[in-house]
XYZ file of C-alpha atoms in Angstrom:
420
model
C 80.343 -94.570 4.275
C 81.456 -91.660 6.478
C 79.419 -91.017 9.565
C 77.039 -88.054 9.544
C 78.894 -85.283 11.324
C 78.382 -85.544 15.119
C 75.021 -87.277 14.778
C 73.637 -88.162 18.217
C 72.337 -91.673 18.743
C 70.162 -92.746 21.657
C 70.558 -96.460 22.354
C 68.034 -98.199 24.633
C 69.155 -101.668 25.762
C 68.829 -103.510 29.069
C 71.631 -106.024 28.509
C 74.876 -104.426 29.791
C 77.202 -106.386 27.480
C 75.174 -105.531 24.338
C 74.872 -101.951 25.453
C 78.637 -101.560 25.918
C 79.494 -103.264 22.642
C 77.141 -101.188 20.513
C 77.999 -97.947 22.335
C 81.730 -98.460 21.735
C 81.165 -99.410 18.105
C 79.116 -96.305 17.399
C 81.462 -94.029 19.320
C 84.398 -95.388 17.365
C 82.513 -94.725 14.156
C 82.228 -91.048 15.107
C 78.736 -90.793 16.596
C 77.738 -89.197 19.871
C 76.000 -91.905 21.930
C 73.739 -91.695 24.927
C 72.418 -94.902 26.463
C 69.438 -95.988 28.571
C 68.732 -99.360 30.220
C 64.942 -99.032 30.458
C 62.140 -97.767 28.250
C 60.992 -94.954 30.512
C 64.582 -93.844 31.008
C 64.944 -93.830 27.226
C 61.896 -91.661 26.754
C 63.210 -89.168 29.316
C 66.601 -89.095 27.642
C 65.037 -88.593 24.220
C 63.142 -85.586 25.457
C 66.250 -84.170 27.056
C 68.886 -84.978 24.471
C 66.909 -84.714 21.194
C 68.876 -87.444 19.370
C 69.146 -87.658 15.572
C 68.325 -91.387 15.723
C 66.940 -93.754 18.290
C 68.058 -97.383 18.438
C 65.937 -99.528 20.802
C 65.724 -103.133 21.824
C 62.226 -104.550 21.613
C 62.342 -106.572 24.860
C 62.885 -104.049 27.666
C 62.075 -104.662 31.371
C 59.380 -101.959 31.721
C 58.028 -100.822 28.361
C 58.656 -102.688 25.106
C 60.569 -101.000 22.384
C 57.311 -100.801 20.437
C 55.637 -98.971 23.318
C 58.588 -96.569 23.584
C 58.191 -95.881 19.848
C 54.423 -95.293 20.174
C 54.976 -92.822 23.039
C 57.663 -90.891 21.148
C 55.757 -90.807 17.886
C 52.823 -89.194 19.675
C 55.039 -86.125 20.302
C 55.667 -83.634 17.488
C 59.403 -83.441 18.322
C 59.873 -87.074 17.271
C 57.470 -87.304 14.323
C 60.309 -87.618 11.825
C 63.123 -88.950 14.065
C 64.433 -92.304 12.735
C 63.609 -95.016 15.265
C 65.197 -98.404 14.601
C 64.177 -101.546 16.433
C 66.639 -104.250 17.491
C 65.089 -107.677 17.824
C 65.984 -111.367 17.768
C 62.416 -112.139 16.686
C 62.325 -113.136 13.038
C 58.553 -113.778 12.731
C 56.918 -111.562 10.173
C 54.001 -110.644 12.475
C 56.410 -109.390 15.168
C 58.224 -107.131 12.683
C 54.899 -105.934 11.248
C 53.761 -104.867 14.733
C 57.006 -102.877 15.131
C 56.238 -101.070 11.840
C 52.691 -100.301 13.063
C 54.166 -98.887 16.288
C 56.116 -96.402 14.208
C 59.616 -97.720 13.784
C 61.551 -96.663 10.686
C 63.080 -100.133 10.418
C 64.557 -102.980 12.340
C 67.924 -104.713 12.771
C 68.358 -108.333 13.723
C 70.098 -109.399 16.938
C 72.841 -110.390 17.500
C 74.015 -107.130 15.952
C 76.441 -107.298 13.030
C 79.038 -104.897 14.480
C 80.915 -104.449 11.191
C 77.753 -103.535 9.298
C 76.120 -101.452 12.066
C 77.657 -98.010 11.292
C 76.636 -98.273 7.658
C 73.105 -99.387 8.635
C 72.770 -96.434 11.036
C 73.959 -94.024 8.354
C 71.385 -95.583 6.006
C 68.497 -94.641 8.388
C 70.000 -91.267 9.226
C 69.676 -90.368 5.550
C 65.933 -91.087 5.576
C 65.725 -94.733 4.668
C 62.623 -96.641 5.785
C 61.852 -100.327 5.515
C 59.113 -101.399 3.158
C 55.576 -100.270 4.078
C 52.924 -102.911 4.738
C 50.109 -103.638 2.354
C 46.558 -102.798 3.518
C 45.733 -106.294 4.802
C 49.041 -106.787 6.579
C 48.707 -103.301 8.084
C 45.214 -104.032 9.480
C 46.282 -107.407 10.883
C 49.413 -106.002 12.456
C 47.495 -103.074 13.983
C 44.899 -105.412 15.485
C 47.616 -107.683 16.913
C 49.532 -104.742 18.334
C 46.432 -103.286 19.933
C 45.652 -106.663 21.515
C 49.210 -106.868 22.841
C 48.903 -103.369 24.338
C 45.565 -104.216 25.968
C 46.903 -107.462 27.418
C 49.994 -105.771 28.799
C 47.863 -102.991 30.215
C 45.502 -105.464 31.892
C 48.516 -107.278 33.363
C 49.971 -104.047 34.705
C 46.602 -103.110 36.259
C 46.429 -106.477 37.998
C 49.981 -106.074 39.266
C 49.191 -102.589 40.569
C 46.021 -103.799 42.281
C 47.949 -106.601 43.979
C 50.724 -104.199 44.959
C 48.173 -101.671 46.211
C 46.475 -104.328 48.394
C 49.877 -105.267 49.799
C 50.662 -101.620 50.618
C 47.282 -101.177 52.308
C 47.894 -104.321 54.366
C 51.370 -103.158 55.344
C 50.036 -99.697 56.202
C 47.334 -101.258 58.425
C 49.881 -103.525 60.143
C 52.149 -100.534 60.706
C 49.302 -98.597 62.367
C 48.434 -101.608 64.527
C 52.086 -102.062 65.517
C 52.488 -98.367 66.425
C 49.255 -98.379 68.443
C 50.138 -101.569 70.311
C 53.680 -100.335 71.003
C 52.340 -97.053 72.384
C 49.919 -98.944 74.685
C 52.681 -101.290 75.851
C 55.010 -98.397 76.678
C 52.367 -96.387 78.459
C 51.928 -98.700 81.452
C 55.612 -99.151 82.442
C 56.267 -95.465 81.933
C 53.414 -94.613 84.266
C 54.879 -96.982 86.853
C 58.383 -95.504 86.487
C 56.971 -92.011 86.924
C 55.004 -93.104 89.999
C 58.035 -94.768 91.564
C 60.112 -91.667 90.883
C 57.591 -89.463 92.718
C 57.489 -91.926 95.605
C 61.266 -91.794 95.839
C 61.245 -88.008 95.993
C 58.727 -88.146 98.826
C 60.694 -90.769 100.744
C 62.253 -89.220 103.959
C 65.602 -90.891 103.340
C 65.780 -89.609 99.790
C 64.729 -86.142 100.932
C 67.624 -86.207 103.374
C 70.043 -87.103 100.556
C 68.597 -84.277 98.409
C 69.127 -81.772 101.225
C 72.754 -82.805 101.505
C 73.248 -82.848 97.705
C 70.917 -80.478 95.791
C 72.210 -81.791 92.465
C 70.312 -85.018 93.147
C 67.020 -83.147 92.976
C 67.938 -81.753 89.599
C 68.773 -85.208 88.351
C 65.505 -86.633 89.518
C 63.583 -83.727 88.086
C 65.353 -84.238 84.746
C 64.336 -87.895 84.829
C 60.715 -86.959 85.541
C 60.717 -84.325 82.737
C 62.011 -86.930 80.299
C 59.287 -89.352 81.331
C 56.662 -86.686 80.799
C 58.062 -85.934 77.323
C 57.876 -89.607 76.406
C 54.288 -89.791 77.720
C 53.329 -86.861 75.535
C 54.796 -88.572 72.469
C 52.853 -91.754 73.324
C 49.659 -89.712 73.817
C 50.240 -88.116 70.367
C 50.592 -91.537 68.790
C 47.431 -92.834 70.447
C 45.474 -89.695 69.494
C 46.655 -90.113 65.873
C 45.575 -93.758 65.952
C 42.120 -92.769 67.104
C 41.919 -90.224 64.270
C 43.091 -92.776 61.641
C 40.553 -95.391 62.770
C 37.708 -92.868 63.158
C 37.501 -93.701 66.851
C 37.802 -90.100 68.038
C 34.853 -89.421 70.332
C 34.174 -85.697 70.840
C 33.230 -84.584 74.333
C 31.299 -81.522 73.096
C 30.581 -78.710 75.460
C 30.142 -74.953 75.480
C 33.396 -73.091 76.052
C 35.292 -69.858 75.776
C 37.700 -70.156 72.824
C 39.759 -67.202 74.073
C 40.337 -68.966 77.370
C 41.501 -72.129 75.605
C 43.887 -70.035 73.557
C 45.261 -68.344 76.635
C 45.835 -71.688 78.360
C 47.716 -72.879 75.291
C 49.840 -69.715 75.432
C 50.572 -70.198 79.076
C 52.265 -73.565 78.268
C 54.825 -71.728 76.183
C 55.151 -68.499 78.157
C 58.663 -69.330 79.314
C 59.783 -70.375 75.814
C 58.466 -67.156 74.332
C 60.471 -65.169 76.852
C 63.626 -67.245 76.471
C 63.509 -66.917 72.680
C 62.548 -63.197 72.798
C 59.502 -63.876 70.652
C 56.700 -61.304 70.499
C 53.192 -62.801 70.726
C 50.363 -60.676 69.374
C 47.129 -61.861 70.959
C 43.898 -60.066 71.847
C 41.453 -62.270 73.797
C 38.618 -59.887 72.960
C 38.774 -61.083 69.338
C 38.080 -64.660 70.315
C 34.467 -65.886 70.681
C 33.366 -66.620 74.248
C 30.770 -69.161 73.252
C 31.616 -72.129 71.056
C 30.713 -75.799 71.009
C 33.751 -78.057 70.869
C 35.791 -80.739 72.643
C 37.879 -78.661 75.056
C 40.754 -81.087 75.444
C 41.139 -81.771 71.702
C 40.805 -78.165 70.659
C 43.336 -77.169 73.263
C 45.689 -79.765 71.832
C 45.236 -78.426 68.333
C 45.949 -74.810 69.328
C 48.942 -75.900 71.385
C 50.404 -77.847 68.457
C 49.996 -74.853 66.144
C 51.600 -72.470 68.576
C 54.469 -74.936 69.191
C 54.962 -75.174 65.424
C 55.088 -71.369 65.052
C 57.616 -71.097 67.880
C 59.898 -73.787 66.384
C 60.102 -72.221 62.957
C 60.366 -68.566 63.988
C 63.866 -67.259 64.758
C 64.682 -65.559 68.048
C 63.267 -62.040 68.129
C 60.472 -62.855 65.687
C 56.726 -62.301 66.018
C 53.806 -64.727 66.248
C 50.251 -63.425 65.748
C 47.211 -65.382 66.944
C 43.877 -64.069 65.743
C 40.266 -65.192 65.572
C 37.449 -63.674 63.595
C 33.909 -64.972 64.127
C 30.549 -64.465 62.497
C 27.255 -65.966 63.590
C 28.098 -69.392 62.113
C 31.813 -70.011 62.227
C 35.162 -68.852 63.498
C 38.365 -68.313 61.548
C 41.529 -68.860 63.578
C 44.939 -67.724 62.305
C 48.458 -68.513 63.546
C 50.869 -66.246 61.622
C 54.629 -66.139 62.137
C 57.714 -64.362 60.809
C 59.618 -67.601 60.401
C 61.499 -69.436 57.679
C 58.361 -70.225 55.689
C 57.373 -73.479 53.909
C 58.295 -74.568 50.396
C 55.314 -75.040 48.057
C 56.010 -78.759 47.555
C 55.996 -79.332 51.331
C 52.789 -77.352 51.841
C 50.882 -80.029 49.891
C 51.869 -82.781 52.350
C 52.539 -80.946 55.560
C 49.380 -82.222 57.281
C 50.219 -85.900 56.546
C 51.511 -88.195 59.273
C 55.246 -88.237 59.999
C 55.887 -85.221 57.712
C 58.678 -82.888 58.798
C 60.032 -79.751 57.167
C 63.623 -80.359 58.263
C 66.427 -82.804 57.525
C 65.762 -85.795 59.774
C 69.517 -86.541 59.815
C 69.938 -83.235 61.683
C 67.011 -84.005 63.951
C 66.862 -82.209 67.313
C 63.831 -83.002 69.451
C 62.176 -80.023 70.983
C 58.776 -78.302 71.027
C 60.220 -74.830 71.491
C 63.855 -74.669 70.264
C 64.457 -72.948 66.932
C 63.963 -75.585 64.215
C 63.504 -78.224 66.903
C 61.974 -81.447 65.610
C 59.263 -83.860 66.590
C 57.904 -87.114 65.209
C 55.815 -85.365 62.554
C 52.397 -85.917 64.087
C 51.502 -82.443 65.467
C 49.962 -80.949 62.323
C 48.350 -84.258 61.298
C 46.664 -84.324 64.701
C 45.535 -80.725 64.230
C 44.010 -81.654 60.911
C 42.201 -84.678 62.392
C 40.827 -82.664 65.295
C 39.628 -79.771 63.141
C 37.945 -82.081 60.618
C 36.303 -84.075 63.415
C 34.629 -80.764 64.414
C 33.429 -80.240 60.837
C 36.079 -77.660 59.999
C 39.133 -77.517 57.797
C 42.719 -76.312 58.082
C 45.267 -75.104 55.560
C 48.596 -73.285 55.315
C 49.701 -70.242 53.348
C 53.336 -69.302 52.826
C 55.312 -67.452 50.089
C 57.945 -70.158 50.309
C 61.002 -71.221 52.295
C 63.830 -68.729 52.942
C 66.239 -68.904 55.882
C 67.582 -65.416 55.207
C 64.437 -63.333 54.414
C 61.953 -65.176 56.688
C 58.796 -64.924 54.612
C 56.733 -66.535 57.356
C 53.769 -68.885 57.327
C 50.098 -68.676 58.268
C 48.066 -71.656 59.443
C 44.336 -71.039 59.135
C 41.413 -72.931 60.698
C 37.729 -72.514 59.864
C 35.328 -74.222 62.260
C 31.599 -74.023 62.982
C 30.648 -72.351 66.244
C 27.899 -74.899 66.739
C 29.142 -78.438 66.668
C 27.583 -80.788 64.172
C 24.765 -82.926 65.693
C 25.191 -81.037 68.989
C 23.031 -77.937 68.423
C 20.803 -78.569 71.448
C 23.462 -78.425 74.157
């Protein structure tokens, strides 16, 4: 029998040898053939390729062929598509379950290669294996439903076990990071102290006077130590946030002054990068209850982020609008913007918006990187004060620079600290 002109067959089979043999046989017979090794892959291919017939093994590593059939039959596009099951199981109840799942028929494995093209053509022309009688149909449906429930329960147990393992690994990771940060902190402090002592030593001062480059080298070493200390402090702050061990030292403060001190940290970087900073301290409330150190850290991180992702010559606008109950703080830039899919996860730990393979560590260089904790720390600090933070951006564009806006809303009176 001549093959239906250019009929497309989807073949789902996890065994490579069987897959290759059947694929070559069908191609030689004149069919277009697409293949999948797993059930989920087969479902995706079916939706994409719209085959004229689907040939599926019953025993697949993820979903069974019956489950694949049930999924596809639930979609209007495959209501009338011939689906043929391949199985080595000869028991009547197993075949009945396949019919209940929605297959048009079944072929026995090992496949009869010589007869296969004619069998495929048979199903392409609308053939369907004998329907079940009422009693057999009810029994097969009950058995199939029991099989589905048992497999579902097994998958749920597997997922629960896997989830517990992931939670344990995540906890161990956090403990490791925290312990490592603590272990690094002490020797770094000692190295920094010894470096300062060396610079104050009369003999070293004499060497520096004779060779000024030595002072620059020592200053570079000290600056590097300070940078490492800041990274360690970020890790420890993040650990406190994760474990809910962040203790707020609440006091009355001038939010505008905190913002100005954050700006002062980056004054030189703003000048070097020719960035315009729009900031009016009169907008910022002079009386607010908060943890000065943590809020200063949050504002500094947001300003650093705006500087890093705004090109030279761009503009950063810091604003605050307060009513009698809360303050709304905004950091808006004319930078490269943030893609929608990244906006959803940008406040998570170790999230970065750039290619880590092109990583360049800097808090002020254009597109300079960090370890991905700055915004997560901001979120933790803001939420510890009873506020929330979010980002708004039209999207990412390195040519048009749509910009981003990070917005914080916080109460002016700290929770449980109204009587300060």
